[in-house]
Coordinates of C-alpha atoms in Angstrom, one line a residue:
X1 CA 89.8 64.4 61.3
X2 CA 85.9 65.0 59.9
X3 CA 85.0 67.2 57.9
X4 CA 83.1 68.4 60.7
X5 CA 85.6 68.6 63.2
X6 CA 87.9 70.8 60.6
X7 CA 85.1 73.4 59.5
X8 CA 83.4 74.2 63.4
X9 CA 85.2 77.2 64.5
X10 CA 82.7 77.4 67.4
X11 CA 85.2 75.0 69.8
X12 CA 88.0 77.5 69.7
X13 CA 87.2 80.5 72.1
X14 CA 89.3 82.9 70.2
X15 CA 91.6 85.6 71.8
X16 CA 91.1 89.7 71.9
X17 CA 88.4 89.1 69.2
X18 CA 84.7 89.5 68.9
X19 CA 83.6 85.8 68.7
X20 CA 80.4 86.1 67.5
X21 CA 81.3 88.3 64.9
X22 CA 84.3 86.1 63.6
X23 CA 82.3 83.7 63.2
X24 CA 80.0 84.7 61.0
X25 CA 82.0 86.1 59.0
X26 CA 85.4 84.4 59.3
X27 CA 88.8 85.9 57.8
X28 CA 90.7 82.3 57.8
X29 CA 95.0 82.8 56.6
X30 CA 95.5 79.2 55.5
X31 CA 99.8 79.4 54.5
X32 CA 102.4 82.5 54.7
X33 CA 105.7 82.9 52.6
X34 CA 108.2 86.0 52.9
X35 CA 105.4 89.4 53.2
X36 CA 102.3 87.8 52.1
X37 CA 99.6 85.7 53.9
X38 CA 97.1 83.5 51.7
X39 CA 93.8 82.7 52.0
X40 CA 91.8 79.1 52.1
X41 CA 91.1 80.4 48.7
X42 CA 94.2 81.5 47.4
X43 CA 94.0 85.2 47.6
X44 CA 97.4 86.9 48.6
X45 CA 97.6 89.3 51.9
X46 CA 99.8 91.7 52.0
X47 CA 101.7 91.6 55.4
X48 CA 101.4 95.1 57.1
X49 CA 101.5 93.9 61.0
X50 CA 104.6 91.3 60.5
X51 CA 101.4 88.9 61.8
X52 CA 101.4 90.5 65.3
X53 CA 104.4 92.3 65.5
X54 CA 106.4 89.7 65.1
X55 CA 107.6 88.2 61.8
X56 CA 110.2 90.6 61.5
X57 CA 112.1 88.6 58.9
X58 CA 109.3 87.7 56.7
X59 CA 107.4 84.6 56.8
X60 CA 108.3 80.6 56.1
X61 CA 111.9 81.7 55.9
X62 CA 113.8 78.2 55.0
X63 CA 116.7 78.7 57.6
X64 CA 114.7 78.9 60.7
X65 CA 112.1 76.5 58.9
X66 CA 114.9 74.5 58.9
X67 CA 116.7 74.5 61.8
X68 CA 113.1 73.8 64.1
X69 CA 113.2 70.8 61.7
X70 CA 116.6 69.6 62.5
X71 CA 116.3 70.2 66.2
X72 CA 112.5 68.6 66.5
X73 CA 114.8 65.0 65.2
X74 CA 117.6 65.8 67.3
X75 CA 115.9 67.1 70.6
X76 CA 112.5 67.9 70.9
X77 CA 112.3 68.5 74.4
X78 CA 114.4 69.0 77.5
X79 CA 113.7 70.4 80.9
X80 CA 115.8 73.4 82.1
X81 CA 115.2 72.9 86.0
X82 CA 118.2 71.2 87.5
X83 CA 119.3 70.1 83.7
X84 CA 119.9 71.9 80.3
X85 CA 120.8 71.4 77.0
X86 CA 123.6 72.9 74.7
X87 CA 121.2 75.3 72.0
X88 CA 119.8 77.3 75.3
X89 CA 123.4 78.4 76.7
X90 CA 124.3 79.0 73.1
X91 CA 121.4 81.4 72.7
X92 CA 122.0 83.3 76.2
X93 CA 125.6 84.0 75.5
X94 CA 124.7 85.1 72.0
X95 CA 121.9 87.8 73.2
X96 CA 124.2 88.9 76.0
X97 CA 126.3 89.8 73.2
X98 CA 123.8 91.7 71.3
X99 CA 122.0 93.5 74.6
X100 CA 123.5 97.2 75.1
X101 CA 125.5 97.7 77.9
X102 CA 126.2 95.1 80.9
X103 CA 122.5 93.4 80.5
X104 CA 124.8 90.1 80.2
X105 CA 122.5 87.6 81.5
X106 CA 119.0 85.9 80.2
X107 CA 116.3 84.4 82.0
X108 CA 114.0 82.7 79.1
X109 CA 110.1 82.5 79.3
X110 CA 107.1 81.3 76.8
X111 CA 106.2 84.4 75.9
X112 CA 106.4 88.2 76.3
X113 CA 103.3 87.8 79.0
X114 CA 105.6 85.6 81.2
X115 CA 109.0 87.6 80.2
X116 CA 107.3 90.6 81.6
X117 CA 106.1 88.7 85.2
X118 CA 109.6 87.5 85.2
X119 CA 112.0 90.7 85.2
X120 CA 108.9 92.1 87.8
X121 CA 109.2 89.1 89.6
X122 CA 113.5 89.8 89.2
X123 CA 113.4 93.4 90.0
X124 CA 111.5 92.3 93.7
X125 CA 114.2 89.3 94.2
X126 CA 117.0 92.0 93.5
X127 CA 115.5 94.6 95.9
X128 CA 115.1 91.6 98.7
X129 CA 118.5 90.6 97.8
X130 CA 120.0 93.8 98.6
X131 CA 117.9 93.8 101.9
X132 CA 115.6 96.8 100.7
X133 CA 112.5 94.5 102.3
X134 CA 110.1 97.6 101.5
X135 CA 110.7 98.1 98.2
X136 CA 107.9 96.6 96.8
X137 CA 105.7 99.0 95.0
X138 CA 105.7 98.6 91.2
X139 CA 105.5 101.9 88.8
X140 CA 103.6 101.3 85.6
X141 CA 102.3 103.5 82.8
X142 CA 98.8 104.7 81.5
X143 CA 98.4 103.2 78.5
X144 CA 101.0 100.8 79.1
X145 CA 100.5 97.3 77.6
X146 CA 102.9 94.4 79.6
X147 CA 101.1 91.5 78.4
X148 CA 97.8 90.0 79.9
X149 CA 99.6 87.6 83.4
X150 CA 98.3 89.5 86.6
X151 CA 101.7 91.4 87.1
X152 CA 101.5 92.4 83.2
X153 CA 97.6 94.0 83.4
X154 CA 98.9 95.5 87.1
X155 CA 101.4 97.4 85.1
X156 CA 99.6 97.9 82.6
X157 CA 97.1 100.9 81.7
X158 CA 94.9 99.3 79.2
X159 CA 91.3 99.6 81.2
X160 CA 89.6 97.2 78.9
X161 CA 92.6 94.7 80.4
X162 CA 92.0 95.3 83.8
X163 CA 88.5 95.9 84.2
X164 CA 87.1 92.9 86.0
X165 CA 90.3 91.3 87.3
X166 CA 91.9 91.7 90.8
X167 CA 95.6 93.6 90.4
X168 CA 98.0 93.5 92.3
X169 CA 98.8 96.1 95.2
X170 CA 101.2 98.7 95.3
X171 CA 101.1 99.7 91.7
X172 CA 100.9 102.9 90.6
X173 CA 101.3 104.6 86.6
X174 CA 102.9 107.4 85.0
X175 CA 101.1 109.2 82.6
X176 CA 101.2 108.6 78.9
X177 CA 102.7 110.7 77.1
X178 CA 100.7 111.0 73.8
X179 CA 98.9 114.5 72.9
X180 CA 97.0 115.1 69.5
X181 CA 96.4 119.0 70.7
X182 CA 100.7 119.6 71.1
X183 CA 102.0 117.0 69.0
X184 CA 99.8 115.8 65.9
X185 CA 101.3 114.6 63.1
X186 CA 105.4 114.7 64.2
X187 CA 107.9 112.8 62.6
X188 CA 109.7 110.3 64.4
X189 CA 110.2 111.7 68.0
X190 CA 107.4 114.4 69.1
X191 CA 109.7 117.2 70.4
X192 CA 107.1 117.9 73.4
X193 CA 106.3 115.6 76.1
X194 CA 109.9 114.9 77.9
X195 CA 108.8 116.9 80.8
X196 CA 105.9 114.7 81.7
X197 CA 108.5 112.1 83.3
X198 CA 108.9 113.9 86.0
X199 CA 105.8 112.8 86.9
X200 CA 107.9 110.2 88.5
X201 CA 109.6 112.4 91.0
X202 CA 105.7 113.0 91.9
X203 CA 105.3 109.6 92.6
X204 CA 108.4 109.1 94.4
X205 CA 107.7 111.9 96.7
X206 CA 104.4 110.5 97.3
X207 CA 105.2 107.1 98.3
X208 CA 109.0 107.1 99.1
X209 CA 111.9 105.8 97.1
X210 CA 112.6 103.5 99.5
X211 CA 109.4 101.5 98.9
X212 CA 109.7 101.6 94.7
X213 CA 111.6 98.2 93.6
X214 CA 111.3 99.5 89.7
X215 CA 109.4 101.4 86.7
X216 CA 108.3 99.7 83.5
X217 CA 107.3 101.2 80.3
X218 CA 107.4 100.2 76.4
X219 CA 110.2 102.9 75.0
X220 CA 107.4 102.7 72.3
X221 CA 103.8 101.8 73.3
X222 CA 102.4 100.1 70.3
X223 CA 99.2 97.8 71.3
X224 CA 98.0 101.4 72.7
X225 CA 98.1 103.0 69.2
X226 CA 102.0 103.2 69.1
X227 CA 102.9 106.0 71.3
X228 CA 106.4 107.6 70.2
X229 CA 108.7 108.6 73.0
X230 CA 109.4 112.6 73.1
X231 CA 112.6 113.8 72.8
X232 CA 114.5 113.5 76.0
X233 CA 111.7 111.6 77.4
X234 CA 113.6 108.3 78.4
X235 CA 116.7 109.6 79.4
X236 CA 114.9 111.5 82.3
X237 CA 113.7 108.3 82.9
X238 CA 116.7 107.1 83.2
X239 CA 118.1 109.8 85.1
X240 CA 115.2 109.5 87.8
X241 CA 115.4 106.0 88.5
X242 CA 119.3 105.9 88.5
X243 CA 119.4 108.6 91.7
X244 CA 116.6 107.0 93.3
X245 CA 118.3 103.8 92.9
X246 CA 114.8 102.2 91.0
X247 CA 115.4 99.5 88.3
X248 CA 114.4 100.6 85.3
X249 CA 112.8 97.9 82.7
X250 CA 112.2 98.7 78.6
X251 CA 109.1 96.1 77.8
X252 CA 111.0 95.4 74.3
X253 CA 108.3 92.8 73.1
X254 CA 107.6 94.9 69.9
X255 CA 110.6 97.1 69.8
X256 CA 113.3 94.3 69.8
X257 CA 115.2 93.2 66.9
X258 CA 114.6 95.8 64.7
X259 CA 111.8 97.2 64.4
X260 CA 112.6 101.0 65.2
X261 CA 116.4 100.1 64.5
X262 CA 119.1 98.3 66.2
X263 CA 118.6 94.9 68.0
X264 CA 116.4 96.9 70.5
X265 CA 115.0 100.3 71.3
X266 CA 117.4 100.9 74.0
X267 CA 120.1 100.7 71.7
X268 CA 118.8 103.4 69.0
X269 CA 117.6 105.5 71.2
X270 CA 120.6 105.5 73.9
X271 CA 118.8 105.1 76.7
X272 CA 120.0 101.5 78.7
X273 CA 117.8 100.2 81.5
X274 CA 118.4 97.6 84.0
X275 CA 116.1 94.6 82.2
X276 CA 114.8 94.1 78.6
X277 CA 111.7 92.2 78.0
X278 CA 111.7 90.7 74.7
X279 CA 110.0 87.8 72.6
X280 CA 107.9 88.1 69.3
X281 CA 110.8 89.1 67.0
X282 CA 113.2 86.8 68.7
X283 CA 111.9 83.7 67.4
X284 CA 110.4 85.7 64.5
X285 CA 107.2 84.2 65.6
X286 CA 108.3 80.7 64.3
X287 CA 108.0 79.1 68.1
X288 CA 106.8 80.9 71.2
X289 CA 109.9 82.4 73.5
X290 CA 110.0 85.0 75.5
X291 CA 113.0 86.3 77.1
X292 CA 114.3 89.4 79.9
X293 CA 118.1 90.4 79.6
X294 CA 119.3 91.1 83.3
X295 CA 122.1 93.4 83.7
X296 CA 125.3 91.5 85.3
X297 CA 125.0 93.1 88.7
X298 CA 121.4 91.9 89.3
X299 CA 121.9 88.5 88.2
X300 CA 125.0 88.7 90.6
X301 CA 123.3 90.0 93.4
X302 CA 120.6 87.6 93.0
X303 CA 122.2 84.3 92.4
X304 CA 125.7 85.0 93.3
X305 CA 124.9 86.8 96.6
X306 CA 122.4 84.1 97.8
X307 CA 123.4 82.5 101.4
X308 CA 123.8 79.0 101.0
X309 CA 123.2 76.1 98.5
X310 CA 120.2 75.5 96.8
X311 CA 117.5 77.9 94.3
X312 CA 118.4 81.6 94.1
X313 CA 115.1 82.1 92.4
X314 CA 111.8 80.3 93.3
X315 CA 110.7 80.9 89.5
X316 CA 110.3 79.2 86.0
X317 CA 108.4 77.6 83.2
X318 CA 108.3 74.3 81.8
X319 CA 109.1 75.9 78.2
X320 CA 111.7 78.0 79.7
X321 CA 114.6 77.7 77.1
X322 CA 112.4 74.9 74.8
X323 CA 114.9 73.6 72.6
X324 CA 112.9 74.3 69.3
X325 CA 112.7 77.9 70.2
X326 CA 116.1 78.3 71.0
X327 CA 117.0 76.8 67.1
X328 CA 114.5 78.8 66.2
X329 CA 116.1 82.2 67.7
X330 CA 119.4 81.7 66.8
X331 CA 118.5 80.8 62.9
X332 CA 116.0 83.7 63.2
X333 CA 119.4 86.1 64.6
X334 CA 121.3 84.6 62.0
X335 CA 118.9 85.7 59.2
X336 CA 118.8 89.4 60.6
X337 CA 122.5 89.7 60.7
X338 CA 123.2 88.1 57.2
X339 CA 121.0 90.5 55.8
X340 CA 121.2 93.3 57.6
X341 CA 118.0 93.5 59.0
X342 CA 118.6 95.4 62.0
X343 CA 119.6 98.2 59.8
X344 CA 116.6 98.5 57.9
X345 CA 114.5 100.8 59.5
X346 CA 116.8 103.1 58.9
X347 CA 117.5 102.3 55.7
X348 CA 114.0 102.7 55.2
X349 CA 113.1 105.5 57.6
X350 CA 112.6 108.6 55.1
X351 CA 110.9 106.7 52.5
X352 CA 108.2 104.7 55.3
X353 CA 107.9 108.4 57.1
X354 CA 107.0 110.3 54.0
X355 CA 104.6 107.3 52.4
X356 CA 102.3 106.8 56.0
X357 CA 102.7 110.9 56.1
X358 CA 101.1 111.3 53.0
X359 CA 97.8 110.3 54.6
X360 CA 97.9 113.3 56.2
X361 CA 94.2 115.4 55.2
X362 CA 92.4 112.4 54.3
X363 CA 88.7 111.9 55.4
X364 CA 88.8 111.5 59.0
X365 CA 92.5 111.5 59.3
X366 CA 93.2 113.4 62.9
X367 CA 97.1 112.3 63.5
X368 CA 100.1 110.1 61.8
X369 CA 102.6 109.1 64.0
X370 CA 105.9 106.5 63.5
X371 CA 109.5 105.5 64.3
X372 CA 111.6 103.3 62.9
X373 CA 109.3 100.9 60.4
X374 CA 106.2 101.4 62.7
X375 CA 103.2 103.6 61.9
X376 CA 99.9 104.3 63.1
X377 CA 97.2 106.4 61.4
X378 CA 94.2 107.8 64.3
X379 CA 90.8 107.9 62.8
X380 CA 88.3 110.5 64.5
X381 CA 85.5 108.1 66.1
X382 CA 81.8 108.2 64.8
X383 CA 79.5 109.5 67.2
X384 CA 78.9 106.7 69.7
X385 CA 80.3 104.2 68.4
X386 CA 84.2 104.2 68.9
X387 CA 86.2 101.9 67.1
X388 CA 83.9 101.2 64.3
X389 CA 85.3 103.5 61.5
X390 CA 88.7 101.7 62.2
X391 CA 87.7 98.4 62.4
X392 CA 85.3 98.9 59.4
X393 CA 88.3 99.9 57.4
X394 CA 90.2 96.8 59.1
X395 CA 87.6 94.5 57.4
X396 CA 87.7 96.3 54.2
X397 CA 91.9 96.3 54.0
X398 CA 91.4 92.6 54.4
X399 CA 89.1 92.0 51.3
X400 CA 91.2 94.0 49.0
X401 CA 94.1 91.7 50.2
X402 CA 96.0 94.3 52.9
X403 CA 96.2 93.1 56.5
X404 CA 96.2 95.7 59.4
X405 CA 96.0 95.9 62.8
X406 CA 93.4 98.4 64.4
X407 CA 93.0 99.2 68.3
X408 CA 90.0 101.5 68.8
X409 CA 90.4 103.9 66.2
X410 CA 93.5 104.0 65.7
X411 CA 95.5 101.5 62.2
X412 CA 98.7 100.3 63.6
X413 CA 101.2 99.8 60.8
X414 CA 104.3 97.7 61.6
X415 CA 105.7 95.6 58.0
X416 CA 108.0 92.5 58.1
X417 CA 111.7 94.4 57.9
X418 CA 111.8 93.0 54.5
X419 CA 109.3 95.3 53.1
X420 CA 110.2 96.9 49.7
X421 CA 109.6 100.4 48.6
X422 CA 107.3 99.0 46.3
X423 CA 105.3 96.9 49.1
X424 CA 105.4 100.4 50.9
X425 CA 103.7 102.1 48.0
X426 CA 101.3 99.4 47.7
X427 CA 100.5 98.9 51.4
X428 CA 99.8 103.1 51.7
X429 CA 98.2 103.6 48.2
X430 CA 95.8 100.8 49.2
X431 CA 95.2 102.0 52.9
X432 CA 94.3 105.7 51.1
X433 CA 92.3 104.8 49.3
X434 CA 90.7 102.5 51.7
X435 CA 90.2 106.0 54.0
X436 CA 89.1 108.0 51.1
X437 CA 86.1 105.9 50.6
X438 CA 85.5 104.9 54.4
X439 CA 82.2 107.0 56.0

């Protein structure tokens, strides 16, 4: 490679970023080990984001290191249409295991863009199956975020997403369920809110159960800011789409493997749906997989219930199941058991709730929400120009060796479970004082 071909960063059109920007002034992470990035230069980042909410177990950890090594002599790549290989049934069985309740089965996907098109493109197939023809229409959520396929941003109720692509028909959205004037500052849980799923018996009412194949929502929103569920909020969900007979699907994409507790949010927070999207955490970022957990009676009525030989489901990916993922999923699962990494946020809970809780009446300061080991701090905007204070302090956090996530003004806090109390001090103590001297 020239030198020139290694130090042009104009080639690479670089995702959800401000190119022009970036590029003059580049923030380049050149190697990663357990909760800190480094620089080309050598300075240490502290890892508050888990990269993108995904390096749950901390980074360059040897095992999975090591197993993607193994498996890339042994099998680099297979194809799972008509064929398979052992690592992939291994992996299915073993999530089947660790999903809540019947969701048994696993259809595997690149990423969690294509997990979410596939339990959409599953919950129309089940429907069909069934003979419900008309149940089409898909329910989404205002500030939803299912990834960035055409069924994820049709879902989805991120504008900026959406605005100047075609979606897709017969969508319609709940609405979100975060409120600064009724529920600023609560811990965990805001207790207000639960009523605003009934919104769905609104939309039922409005277009017919018999034309609604399922609803989707994140049981925690986090590219939107991280929206907590309210208390109760879910299980009327749940409740709702049960007597209508509507699947249900938890976008788990952030929440699974342990970020607010438990392999997934269902789990901790009691509440099981029909399908599970998940992917980020599985892999802990190490190799791109996405995944949905089907319950057993879908996959049944689906594939078992087909008429005739031949494909059930006209659907798949030519990574579907790629053998280094699948080493790399189950040495990343083998790492969170071993050390008890699924029990971490809780272990952690009080102590991360009463450090990002402590930012409470700094400059500008105008809510603190979390669950589980995910935060987010909301800035006020400045006057016309939205965004800016956040991502102003986003810049700074980086040069004094933190690394955050912002999405308009809002700091989105979600550590690699390894995180000490001492990395929490560090990481909060830095980010107030960051805020205190932030305009």
């Amino acid at each position: 490679m020239t030198a020139q071909a290694a130090n042009d960063l104009d080639p690479f059109w670089m995702p959800f970023t401000a190119n022009r920007s970036f590029k003059a002034h580049p923030r380049l992470l050149a190697s990663a080990k357990d909760m800190h990035y480094f620089t080309p230069e050598g300075r240490r980042i502290l890892d508050g984001t888990a990269g993108l909410w995904c390096v749950n177990a901390g980074h360059a950890r040897k095992p999975i290191v090591e197993a993607i090594q193994r498996q890339a002599e042994v099998l680099d790549y297979a194809p799972t249409f008509q064929l398979g290989h052992p690592l992939v049934f291994e992996l299915a069985a073993r999530l089947g295991m660790l999903f809540p309740g019947d969701i048994d089965h696993v259809f595997f996907a690149g990423s969690g863009s294509e997990a979410v098109d596939t339990a959409l493109k599953i919950a129309l197939a089940y429907q069909r199956a069934r003979g419900f023809e008309n149940r089409t229409r898909l329910i989404g959520r205002q500030k939803g975020y299912h990834g960035v396929g055409f069924g994820g941003i049709s879902v989805g109720g991120l504008e900026n997403n959406r605005r100047g692509f075609p979606t897709l028909p017969g969508v319609d959205h709940l609405p979100h369920t975060l409120s600064l004037e009724e529920a600023a500052f609560s811990r965990g849980q805001p207790t207000w809110g639960a009523h605003l799923a009934d919104e769905l018996e609104t939309l039922i009412a409005q277009h017919g159960a018999e034309t609604i194949a399922a609803v989707i929502v994140e049981p925690l929103s986090g590219s939107a800011g991280v929206i907590v569920p309210p208390v109760g909020y879910l299980e009327r969900l749940r409740e709702i789409t049960a007597r209508h007979d509507i699947l249900l699907i938890f976008d788990e994409v952030i929440t699974g493997f342990g970020r607010v507790g438990g392999v997934t949010a269902a789990e901790t927070l009691g509440v099981i749906p029909d399908l599970i999207t998940c992917a980020k955490g599985l892999t802990n970022g190490a190799v791109p997989m996405g995944a949905v957990g089907v319950r057993k009676g879908i996959y049944d009525a689906v594939v078992n219930g087909a008429a005739g030989p031949g494909i059930e489901l006209f659907h798949g990916y030519t990574y579907s199941g790629h053998p280094l993922a699948a080493a790399a999923a189950l040495a990343t699962l083998d790492v969170y058991e071993a050390e008890g990494l699924y029990d971490r946020a809780h272990d952690l809970g009080d102590y991360w709730q009463e450090a990002v809780h402590s930012l409470k009446g700094l400059p500008n300061v105008i809510d603190v929400r979390n669950l589980g080991l995910v935060a987010a701090v909301e800035l006020a905007s400045r006057p016309e120009a939205p965004g800016a204070r956040a991502t102003e302090v986003f810049h700074r956090a980086f040069d004094s060796g933190l690394l955050i996530r912002v999405t308009g003004d809002v700091i989105a806090l979600s550590p690699p479970l390894i995180i000490d109390k001492a990395q929490i001090d560090e990481l909060i103590g830095g980010l107030a004082d960051l805020l205190k001297t932030t305009p």
